[in-house]
PDB file of C-alpha atoms in Angstrom:
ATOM      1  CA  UNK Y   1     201.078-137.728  77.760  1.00  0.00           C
ATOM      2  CA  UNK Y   2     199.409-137.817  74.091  1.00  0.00           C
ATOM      3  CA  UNK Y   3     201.771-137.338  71.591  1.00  0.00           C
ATOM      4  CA  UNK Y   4     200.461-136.034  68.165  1.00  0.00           C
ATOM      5  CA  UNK Y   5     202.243-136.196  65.563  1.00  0.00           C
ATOM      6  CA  UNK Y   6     199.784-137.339  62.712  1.00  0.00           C
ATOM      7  CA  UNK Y   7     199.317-134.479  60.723  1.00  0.00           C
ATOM      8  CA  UNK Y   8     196.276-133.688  58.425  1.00  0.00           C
ATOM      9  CA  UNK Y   9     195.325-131.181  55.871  1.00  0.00           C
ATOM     10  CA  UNK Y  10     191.866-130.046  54.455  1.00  0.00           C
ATOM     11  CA  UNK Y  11     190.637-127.483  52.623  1.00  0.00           C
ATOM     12  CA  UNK Y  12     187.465-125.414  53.013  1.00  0.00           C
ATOM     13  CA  UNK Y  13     185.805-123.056  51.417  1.00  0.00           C
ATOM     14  CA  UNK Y  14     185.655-119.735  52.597  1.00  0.00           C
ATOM     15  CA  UNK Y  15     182.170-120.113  54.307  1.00  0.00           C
ATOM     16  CA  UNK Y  16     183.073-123.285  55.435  1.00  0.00           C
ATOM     17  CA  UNK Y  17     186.152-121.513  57.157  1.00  0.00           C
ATOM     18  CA  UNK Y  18     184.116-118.601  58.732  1.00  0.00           C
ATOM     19  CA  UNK Y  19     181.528-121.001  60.050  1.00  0.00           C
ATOM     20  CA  UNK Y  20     184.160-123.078  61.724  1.00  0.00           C
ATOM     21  CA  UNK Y  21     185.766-119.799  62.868  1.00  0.00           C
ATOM     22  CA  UNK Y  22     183.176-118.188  64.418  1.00  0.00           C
ATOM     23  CA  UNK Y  23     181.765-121.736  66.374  1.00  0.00           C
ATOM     24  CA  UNK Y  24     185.594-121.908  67.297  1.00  0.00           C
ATOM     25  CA  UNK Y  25     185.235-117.889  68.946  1.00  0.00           C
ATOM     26  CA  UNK Y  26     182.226-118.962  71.147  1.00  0.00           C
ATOM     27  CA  UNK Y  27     183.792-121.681  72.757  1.00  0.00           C
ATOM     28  CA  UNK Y  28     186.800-121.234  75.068  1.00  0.00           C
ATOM     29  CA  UNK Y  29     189.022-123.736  72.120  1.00  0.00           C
ATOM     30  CA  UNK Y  30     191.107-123.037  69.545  1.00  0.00           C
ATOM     31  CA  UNK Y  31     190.449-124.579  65.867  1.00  0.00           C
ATOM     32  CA  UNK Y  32     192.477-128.221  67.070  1.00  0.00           C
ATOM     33  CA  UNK Y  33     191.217-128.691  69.824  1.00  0.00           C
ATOM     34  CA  UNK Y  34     187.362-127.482  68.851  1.00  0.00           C
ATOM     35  CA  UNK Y  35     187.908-130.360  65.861  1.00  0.00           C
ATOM     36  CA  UNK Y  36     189.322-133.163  68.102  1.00  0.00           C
ATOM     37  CA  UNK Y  37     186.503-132.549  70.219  1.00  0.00           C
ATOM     38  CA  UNK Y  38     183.934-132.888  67.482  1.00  0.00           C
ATOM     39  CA  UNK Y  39     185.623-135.871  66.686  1.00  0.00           C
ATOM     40  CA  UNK Y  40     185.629-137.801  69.511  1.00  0.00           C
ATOM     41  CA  UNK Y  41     181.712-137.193  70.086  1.00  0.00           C
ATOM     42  CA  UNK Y  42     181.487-134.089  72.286  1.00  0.00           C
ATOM     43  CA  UNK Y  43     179.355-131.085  71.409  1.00  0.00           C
ATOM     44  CA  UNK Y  44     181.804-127.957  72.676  1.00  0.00           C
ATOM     45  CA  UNK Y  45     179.628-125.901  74.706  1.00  0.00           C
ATOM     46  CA  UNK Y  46     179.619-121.601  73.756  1.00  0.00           C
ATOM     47  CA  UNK Y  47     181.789-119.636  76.458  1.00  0.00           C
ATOM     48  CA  UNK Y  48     180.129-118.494  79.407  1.00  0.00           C
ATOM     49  CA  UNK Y  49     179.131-114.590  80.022  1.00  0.00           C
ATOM     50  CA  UNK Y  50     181.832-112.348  81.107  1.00  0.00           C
ATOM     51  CA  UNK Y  51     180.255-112.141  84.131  1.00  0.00           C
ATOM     52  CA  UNK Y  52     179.845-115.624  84.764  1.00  0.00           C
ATOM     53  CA  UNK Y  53     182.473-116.104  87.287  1.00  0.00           C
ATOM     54  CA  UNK Y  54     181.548-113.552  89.725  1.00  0.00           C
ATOM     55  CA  UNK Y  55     178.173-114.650  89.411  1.00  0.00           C
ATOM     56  CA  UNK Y  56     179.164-117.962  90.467  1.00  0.00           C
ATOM     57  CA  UNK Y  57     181.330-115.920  93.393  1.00  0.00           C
ATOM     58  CA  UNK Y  58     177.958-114.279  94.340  1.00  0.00           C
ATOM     59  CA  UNK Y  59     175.766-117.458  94.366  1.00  0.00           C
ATOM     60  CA  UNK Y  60     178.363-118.811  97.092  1.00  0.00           C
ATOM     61  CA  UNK Y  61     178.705-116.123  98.985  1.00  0.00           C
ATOM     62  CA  UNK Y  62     174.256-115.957  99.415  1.00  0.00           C
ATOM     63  CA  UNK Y  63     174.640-119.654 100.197  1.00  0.00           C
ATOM     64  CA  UNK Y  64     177.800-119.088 102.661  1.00  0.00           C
ATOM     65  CA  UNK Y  65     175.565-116.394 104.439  1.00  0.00           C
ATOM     66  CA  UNK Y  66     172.556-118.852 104.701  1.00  0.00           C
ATOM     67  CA  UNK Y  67     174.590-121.769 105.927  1.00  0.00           C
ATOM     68  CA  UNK Y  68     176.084-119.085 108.637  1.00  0.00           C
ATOM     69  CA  UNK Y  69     172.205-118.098 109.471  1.00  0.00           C
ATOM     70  CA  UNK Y  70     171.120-121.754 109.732  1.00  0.00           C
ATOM     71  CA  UNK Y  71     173.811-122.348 112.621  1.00  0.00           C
ATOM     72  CA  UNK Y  72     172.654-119.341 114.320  1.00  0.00           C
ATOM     73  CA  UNK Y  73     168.927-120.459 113.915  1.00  0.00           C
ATOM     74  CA  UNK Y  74     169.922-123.969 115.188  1.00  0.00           C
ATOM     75  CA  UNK Y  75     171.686-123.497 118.271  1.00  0.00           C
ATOM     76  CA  UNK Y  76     168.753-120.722 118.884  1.00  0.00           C
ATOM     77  CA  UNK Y  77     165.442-121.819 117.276  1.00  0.00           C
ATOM     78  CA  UNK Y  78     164.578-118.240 116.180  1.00  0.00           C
ATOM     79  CA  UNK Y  79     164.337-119.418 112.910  1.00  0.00           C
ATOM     80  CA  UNK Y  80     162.228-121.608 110.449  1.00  0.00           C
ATOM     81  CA  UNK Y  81     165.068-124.034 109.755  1.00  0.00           C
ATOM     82  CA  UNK Y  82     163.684-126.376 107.215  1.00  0.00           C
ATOM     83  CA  UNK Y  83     162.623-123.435 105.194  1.00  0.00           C
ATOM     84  CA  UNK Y  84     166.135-121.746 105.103  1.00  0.00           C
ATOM     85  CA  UNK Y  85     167.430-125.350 104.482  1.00  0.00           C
ATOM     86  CA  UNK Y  86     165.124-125.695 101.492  1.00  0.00           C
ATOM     87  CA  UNK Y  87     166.587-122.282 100.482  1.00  0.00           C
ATOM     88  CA  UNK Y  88     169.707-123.466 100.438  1.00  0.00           C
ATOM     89  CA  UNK Y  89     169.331-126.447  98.326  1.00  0.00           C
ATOM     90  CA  UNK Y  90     167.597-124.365  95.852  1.00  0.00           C
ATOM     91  CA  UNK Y  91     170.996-122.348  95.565  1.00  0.00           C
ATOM     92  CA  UNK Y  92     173.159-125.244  95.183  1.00  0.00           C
ATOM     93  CA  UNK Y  93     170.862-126.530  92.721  1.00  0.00           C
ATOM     94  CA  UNK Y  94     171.421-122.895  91.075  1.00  0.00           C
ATOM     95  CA  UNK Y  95     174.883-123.091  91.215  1.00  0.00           C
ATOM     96  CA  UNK Y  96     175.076-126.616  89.876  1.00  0.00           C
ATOM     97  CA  UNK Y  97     172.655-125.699  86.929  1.00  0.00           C
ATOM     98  CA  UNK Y  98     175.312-123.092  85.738  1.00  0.00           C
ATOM     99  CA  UNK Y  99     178.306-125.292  86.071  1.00  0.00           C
ATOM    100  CA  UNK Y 100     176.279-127.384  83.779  1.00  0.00           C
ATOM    101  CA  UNK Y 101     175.273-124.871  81.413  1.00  0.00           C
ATOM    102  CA  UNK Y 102     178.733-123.385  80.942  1.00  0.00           C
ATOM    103  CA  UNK Y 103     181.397-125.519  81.831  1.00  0.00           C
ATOM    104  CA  UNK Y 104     183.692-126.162  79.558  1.00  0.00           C
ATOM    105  CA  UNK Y 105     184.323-129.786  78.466  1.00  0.00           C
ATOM    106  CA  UNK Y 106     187.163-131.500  78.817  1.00  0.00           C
ATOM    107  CA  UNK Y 107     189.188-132.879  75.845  1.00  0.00           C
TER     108      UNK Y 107
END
């Protein structure tokens, strides 16, 4: 466990303080750990949508139903199965693009 007990202390102006404070609000960090971030190279990404989550929820549950249909179309052959399997990839890939674009990074 990190134990922090250098302390600093800097002054800003009062723009200086509302930018910081407002790039602080987007992200999911408060002012620490949004400056030790910055400081050991990452770029803090914004917080993801409200609805972000259950959009997430949603995009597994399409993919959970397709995977379902692709067992039925195997042990069947009613179905075009390399199509649905493309399908799926492309949700994955979806769902992988937005863990990308809105995960938070770790510290």
């Amino acid at each position: 466990m990190l134990t922090r007990n250098c302390e600093i202390k800097i002054r800003l102006t009062s723009k200086e303080l509302g930018k910081l404070n407002r790039n602080v609000s987007a992200t999911t960090m408060n002012r620490e750990q949004y400056i030790r971030s910055l400081i050991n190279g990452f770029s803090p990404k914004e917080a993801p949508p409200a609805d972000y989550y259950k959009l997430i929820c949603d995009v597994r549950k399409v993919g959970s139903n397709i995977n379902q249909l692709l067992k039925v179309a195997n042990s069947s052959g009613l179905l075009d199965v390399p199509k649905i399997r493309s399908t799926l990839e492309s949700i994955r890939k979806t769902e992988q693009m937005l863990w990308d674009t809105f995960a938070p990074e770790k510290v």
